[in-house]
Tab-separated table of C-alpha atoms in Angstrom:
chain	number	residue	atom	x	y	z
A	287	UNK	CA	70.807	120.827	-73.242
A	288	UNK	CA	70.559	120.538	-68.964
A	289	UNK	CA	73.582	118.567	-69.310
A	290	UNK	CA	76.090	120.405	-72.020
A	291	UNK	CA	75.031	123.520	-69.805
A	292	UNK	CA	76.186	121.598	-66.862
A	293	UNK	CA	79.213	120.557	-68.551
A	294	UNK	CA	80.031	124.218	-69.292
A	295	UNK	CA	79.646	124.997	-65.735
A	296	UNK	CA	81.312	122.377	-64.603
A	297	UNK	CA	84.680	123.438	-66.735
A	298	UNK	CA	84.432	127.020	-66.111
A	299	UNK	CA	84.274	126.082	-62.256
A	300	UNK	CA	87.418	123.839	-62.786
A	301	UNK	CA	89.317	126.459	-64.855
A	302	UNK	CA	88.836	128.978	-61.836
A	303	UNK	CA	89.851	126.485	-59.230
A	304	UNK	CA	87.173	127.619	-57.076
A	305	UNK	CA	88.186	127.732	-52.784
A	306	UNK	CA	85.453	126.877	-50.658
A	307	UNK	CA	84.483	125.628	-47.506
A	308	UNK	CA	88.790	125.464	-46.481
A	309	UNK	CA	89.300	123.192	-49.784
A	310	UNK	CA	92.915	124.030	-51.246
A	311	UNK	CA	92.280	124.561	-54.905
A	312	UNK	CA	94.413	122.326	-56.753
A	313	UNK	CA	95.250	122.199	-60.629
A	314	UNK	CA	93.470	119.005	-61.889
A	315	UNK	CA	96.427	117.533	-64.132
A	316	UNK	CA	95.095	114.532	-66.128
A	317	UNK	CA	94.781	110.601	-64.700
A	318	UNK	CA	97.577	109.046	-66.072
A	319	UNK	CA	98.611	105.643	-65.642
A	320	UNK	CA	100.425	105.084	-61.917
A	321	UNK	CA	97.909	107.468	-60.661
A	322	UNK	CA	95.378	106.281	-57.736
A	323	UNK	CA	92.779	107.249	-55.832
A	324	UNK	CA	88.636	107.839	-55.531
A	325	UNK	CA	88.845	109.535	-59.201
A	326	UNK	CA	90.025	106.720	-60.593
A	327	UNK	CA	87.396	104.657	-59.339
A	328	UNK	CA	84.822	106.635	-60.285
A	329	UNK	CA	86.492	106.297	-63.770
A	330	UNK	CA	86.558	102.563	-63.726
A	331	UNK	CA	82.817	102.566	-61.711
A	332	UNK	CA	81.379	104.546	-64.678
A	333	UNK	CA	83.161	102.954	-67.492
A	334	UNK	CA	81.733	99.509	-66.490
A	335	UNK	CA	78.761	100.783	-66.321
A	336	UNK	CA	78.877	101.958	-69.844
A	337	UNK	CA	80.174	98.330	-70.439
A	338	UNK	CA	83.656	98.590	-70.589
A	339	UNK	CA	84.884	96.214	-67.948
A	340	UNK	CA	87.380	97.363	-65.734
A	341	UNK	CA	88.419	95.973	-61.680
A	342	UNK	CA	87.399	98.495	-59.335
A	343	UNK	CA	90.891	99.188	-58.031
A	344	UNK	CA	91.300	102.230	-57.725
A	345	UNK	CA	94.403	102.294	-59.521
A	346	UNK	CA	95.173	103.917	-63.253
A	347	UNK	CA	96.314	100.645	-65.016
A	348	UNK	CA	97.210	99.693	-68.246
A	349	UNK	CA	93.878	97.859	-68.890
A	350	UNK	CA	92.302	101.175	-67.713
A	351	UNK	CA	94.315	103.623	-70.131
A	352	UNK	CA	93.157	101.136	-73.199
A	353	UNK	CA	89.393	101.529	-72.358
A	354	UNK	CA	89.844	105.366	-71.655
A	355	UNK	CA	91.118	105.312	-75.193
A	356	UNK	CA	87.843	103.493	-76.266
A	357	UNK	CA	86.158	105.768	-74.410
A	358	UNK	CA	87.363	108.803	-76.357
A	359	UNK	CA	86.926	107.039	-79.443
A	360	UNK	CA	83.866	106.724	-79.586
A	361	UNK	CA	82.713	109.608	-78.091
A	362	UNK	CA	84.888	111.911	-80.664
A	363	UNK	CA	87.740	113.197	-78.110
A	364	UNK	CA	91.166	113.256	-78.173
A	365	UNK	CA	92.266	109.685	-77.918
A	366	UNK	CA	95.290	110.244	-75.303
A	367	UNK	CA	94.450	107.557	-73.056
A	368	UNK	CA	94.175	110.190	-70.437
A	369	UNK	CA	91.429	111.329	-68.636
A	370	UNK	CA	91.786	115.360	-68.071
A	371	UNK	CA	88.273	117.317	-66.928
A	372	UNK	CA	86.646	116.945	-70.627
A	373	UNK	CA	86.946	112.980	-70.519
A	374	UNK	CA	86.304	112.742	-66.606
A	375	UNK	CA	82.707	114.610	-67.207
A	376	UNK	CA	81.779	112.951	-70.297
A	377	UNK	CA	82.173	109.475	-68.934
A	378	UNK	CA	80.239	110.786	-65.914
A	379	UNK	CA	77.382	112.379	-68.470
A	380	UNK	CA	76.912	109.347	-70.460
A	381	UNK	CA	76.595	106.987	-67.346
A	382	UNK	CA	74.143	109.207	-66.165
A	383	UNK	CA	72.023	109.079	-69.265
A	384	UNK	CA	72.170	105.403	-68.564
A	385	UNK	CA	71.425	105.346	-65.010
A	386	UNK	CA	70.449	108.483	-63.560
A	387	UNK	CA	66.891	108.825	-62.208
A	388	UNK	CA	64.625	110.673	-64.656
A	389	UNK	CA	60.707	112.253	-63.311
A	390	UNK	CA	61.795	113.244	-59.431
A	391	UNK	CA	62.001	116.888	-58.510
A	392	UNK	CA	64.655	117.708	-56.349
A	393	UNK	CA	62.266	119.937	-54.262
A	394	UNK	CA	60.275	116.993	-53.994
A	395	UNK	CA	62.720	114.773	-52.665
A	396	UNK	CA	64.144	117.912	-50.514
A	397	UNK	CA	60.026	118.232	-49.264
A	398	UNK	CA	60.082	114.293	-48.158
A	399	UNK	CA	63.376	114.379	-46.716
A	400	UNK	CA	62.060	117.125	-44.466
A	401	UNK	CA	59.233	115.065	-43.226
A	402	UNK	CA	61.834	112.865	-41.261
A	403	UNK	CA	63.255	115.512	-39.296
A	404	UNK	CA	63.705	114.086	-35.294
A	405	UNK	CA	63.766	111.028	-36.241
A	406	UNK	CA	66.704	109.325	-34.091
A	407	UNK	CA	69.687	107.548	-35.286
A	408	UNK	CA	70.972	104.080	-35.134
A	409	UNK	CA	73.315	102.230	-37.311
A	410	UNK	CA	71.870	100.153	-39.697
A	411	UNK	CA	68.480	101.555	-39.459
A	412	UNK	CA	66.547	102.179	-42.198
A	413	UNK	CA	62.600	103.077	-41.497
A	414	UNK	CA	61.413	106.235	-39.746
A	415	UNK	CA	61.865	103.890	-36.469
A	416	UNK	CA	65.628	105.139	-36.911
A	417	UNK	CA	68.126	105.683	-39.526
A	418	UNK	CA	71.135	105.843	-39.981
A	419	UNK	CA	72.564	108.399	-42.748
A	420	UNK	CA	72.741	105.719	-45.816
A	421	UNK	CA	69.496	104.212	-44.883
A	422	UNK	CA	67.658	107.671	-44.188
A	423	UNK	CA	68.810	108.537	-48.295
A	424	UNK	CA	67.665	105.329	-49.526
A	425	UNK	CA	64.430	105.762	-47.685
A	426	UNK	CA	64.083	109.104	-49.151
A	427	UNK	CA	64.574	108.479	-52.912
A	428	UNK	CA	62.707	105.266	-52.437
A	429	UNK	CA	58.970	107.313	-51.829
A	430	UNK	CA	60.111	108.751	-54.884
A	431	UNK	CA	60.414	104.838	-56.185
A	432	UNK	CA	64.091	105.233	-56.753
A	433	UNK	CA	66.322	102.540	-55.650
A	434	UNK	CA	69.319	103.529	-54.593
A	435	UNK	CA	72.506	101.031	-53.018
A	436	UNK	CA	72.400	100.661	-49.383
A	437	UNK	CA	75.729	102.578	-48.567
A	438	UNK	CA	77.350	106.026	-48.634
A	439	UNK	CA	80.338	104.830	-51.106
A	440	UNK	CA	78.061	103.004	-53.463
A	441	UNK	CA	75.181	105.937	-53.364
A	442	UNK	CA	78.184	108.219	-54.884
A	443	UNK	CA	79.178	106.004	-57.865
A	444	UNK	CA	75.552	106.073	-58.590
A	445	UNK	CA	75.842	110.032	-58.996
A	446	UNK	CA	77.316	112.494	-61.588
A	447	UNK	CA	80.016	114.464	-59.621
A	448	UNK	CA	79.058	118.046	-59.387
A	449	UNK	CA	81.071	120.555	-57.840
A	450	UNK	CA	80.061	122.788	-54.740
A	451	UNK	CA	78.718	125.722	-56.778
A	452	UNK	CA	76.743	123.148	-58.844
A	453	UNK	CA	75.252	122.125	-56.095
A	454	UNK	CA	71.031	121.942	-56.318
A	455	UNK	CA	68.271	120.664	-53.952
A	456	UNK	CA	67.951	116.867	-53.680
A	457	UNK	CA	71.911	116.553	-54.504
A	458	UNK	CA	73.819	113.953	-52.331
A	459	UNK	CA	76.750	115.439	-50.244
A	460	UNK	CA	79.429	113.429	-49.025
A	461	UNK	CA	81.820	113.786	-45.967
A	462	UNK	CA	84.819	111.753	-44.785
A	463	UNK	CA	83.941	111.745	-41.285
A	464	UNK	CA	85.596	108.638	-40.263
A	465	UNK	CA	88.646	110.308	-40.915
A	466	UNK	CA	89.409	108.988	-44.917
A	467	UNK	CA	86.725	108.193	-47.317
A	468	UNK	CA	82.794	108.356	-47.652
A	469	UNK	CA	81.807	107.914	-43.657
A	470	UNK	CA	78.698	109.995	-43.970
A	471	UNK	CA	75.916	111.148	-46.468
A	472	UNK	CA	73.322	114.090	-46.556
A	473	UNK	CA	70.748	115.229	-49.192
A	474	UNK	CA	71.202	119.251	-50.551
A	475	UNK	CA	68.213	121.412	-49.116
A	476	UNK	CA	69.735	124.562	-50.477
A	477	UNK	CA	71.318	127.857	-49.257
A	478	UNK	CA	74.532	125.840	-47.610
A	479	UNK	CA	71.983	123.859	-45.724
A	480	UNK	CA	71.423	119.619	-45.870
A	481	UNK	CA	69.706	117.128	-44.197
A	482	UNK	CA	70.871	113.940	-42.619
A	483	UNK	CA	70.667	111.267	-39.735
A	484	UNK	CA	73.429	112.310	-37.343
A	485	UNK	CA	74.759	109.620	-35.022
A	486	UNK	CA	74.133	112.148	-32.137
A	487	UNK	CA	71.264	113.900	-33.164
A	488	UNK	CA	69.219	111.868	-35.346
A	489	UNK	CA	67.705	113.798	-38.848
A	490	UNK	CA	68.603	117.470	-38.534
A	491	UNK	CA	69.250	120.179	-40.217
A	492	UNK	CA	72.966	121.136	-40.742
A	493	UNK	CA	75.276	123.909	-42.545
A	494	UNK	CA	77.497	122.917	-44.835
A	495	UNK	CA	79.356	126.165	-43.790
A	496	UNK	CA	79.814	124.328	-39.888
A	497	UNK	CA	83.720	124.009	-39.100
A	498	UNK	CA	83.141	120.334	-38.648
A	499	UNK	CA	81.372	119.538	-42.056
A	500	UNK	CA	83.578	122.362	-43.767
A	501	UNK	CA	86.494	120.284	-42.603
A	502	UNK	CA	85.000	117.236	-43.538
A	503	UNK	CA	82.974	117.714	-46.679
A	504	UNK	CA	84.661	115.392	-49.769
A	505	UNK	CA	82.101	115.946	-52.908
A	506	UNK	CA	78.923	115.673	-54.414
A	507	UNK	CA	77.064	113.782	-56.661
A	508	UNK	CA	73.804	113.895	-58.490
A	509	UNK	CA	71.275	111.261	-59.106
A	510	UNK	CA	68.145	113.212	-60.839
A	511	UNK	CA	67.665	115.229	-63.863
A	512	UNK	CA	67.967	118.954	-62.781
């Protein structure tokens, strides 16, 4: 039921093309063959996780369109080899039945998150000697004995996009600070706020709401049961 009420959200939030935090709204016309991009990916990311075996190309191909259209199959949609908001959140709902983490709280993982705060940054780090912002999340969910990849990029495919207003303590939120693309990762506190391992600042406390992160911010994603 959680997730069929998140679904509903998730389609009411796409049929108002919500604006927030400077984000254009934009209609989201279906992923069609010749289309490319970090959708996509997540398409073929999920789908092979589900055991359809697609390259992780980024790129709407042929191959692609034919497991779509398995997809939908089986799973009792339209079969147009098209993935509009219905199919994109249904793929992402049954690979997170597969592989999401089940018995963590968010508030506890928002709690032991907290704990870190001061800690200073360096790349590559990974213990509360240092972190850097992929190895400060990993760290995290792993006191909560939940392995998650060791970088930004791959800790999103291991989520189920949800949009800003979705958005719940212990969610992952994703920026593209080096200018295209996952550079930088945070975990959800709540009230616009996150928590990360800055490169100048080590683990603070930042708004979501800050011109610099408003500018920046690219998605979310969610690894536990809500």
């Amino acid at each position: 039921m959680k997730m069929r009420r998140l679904l509903t959200a998730f389609l009411v939030a796409m049929i108002a093309l919500p604006v927030s935090l400077g984000f254009a709204a934009k209609k989201n016309a279906p992923l069609k063959v010749g289309d490319k991009g970090w959708k996509v990916k997540t398409v073929q990311t999920k789908l092979n996780t589900l055991g359809l075996k697609t390259p992780l190309t980024g790129k709407y191909s042929r191959d692609l369109e034919k497991q779509v259209r398995i997809f939908q199959k089986t799973h009792k949609l339209p079969v147009t080899g098209k993935v509009d908001d219905k199919t994109y959140f249904r793929i992402n709902e049954a690979a997170f039945e597969k592989e999401g983490i089940h018995g963590v709280k968010g508030k506890d993982v928002v709690r032991t998150a907290s704990k870190y705060k001061g800690v200073p940054y360096s790349f590559g780090g990974t213990t509360p000697r240092a972190f850097d912002c992929s190895g400060f999340v990993q760290y995290v969910f792993k006191k909560h004995k939940a392995d998650l990849p060791r970088t930004a990029d791959l800790q999103y495919e291991k989520g189920l996009f949800v949009t800003m207003r979705q958005l719940k303590p212990g969610d992952l939120v994703f920026f593209a600070t080096g200018g295209s693309g996952i550079g930088h990762v945070g975990i959800y506190l709540g009230n616009g706020q996150f928590i990360h391992a800055s490169t100048s600042s080590g683990v603070i406390i930042s708004s979501l709401y800050e011109s610099y992160y408003a500018r920046t911010y690219l998605y979310a994603a969610r690894l536990i049961e809500m």
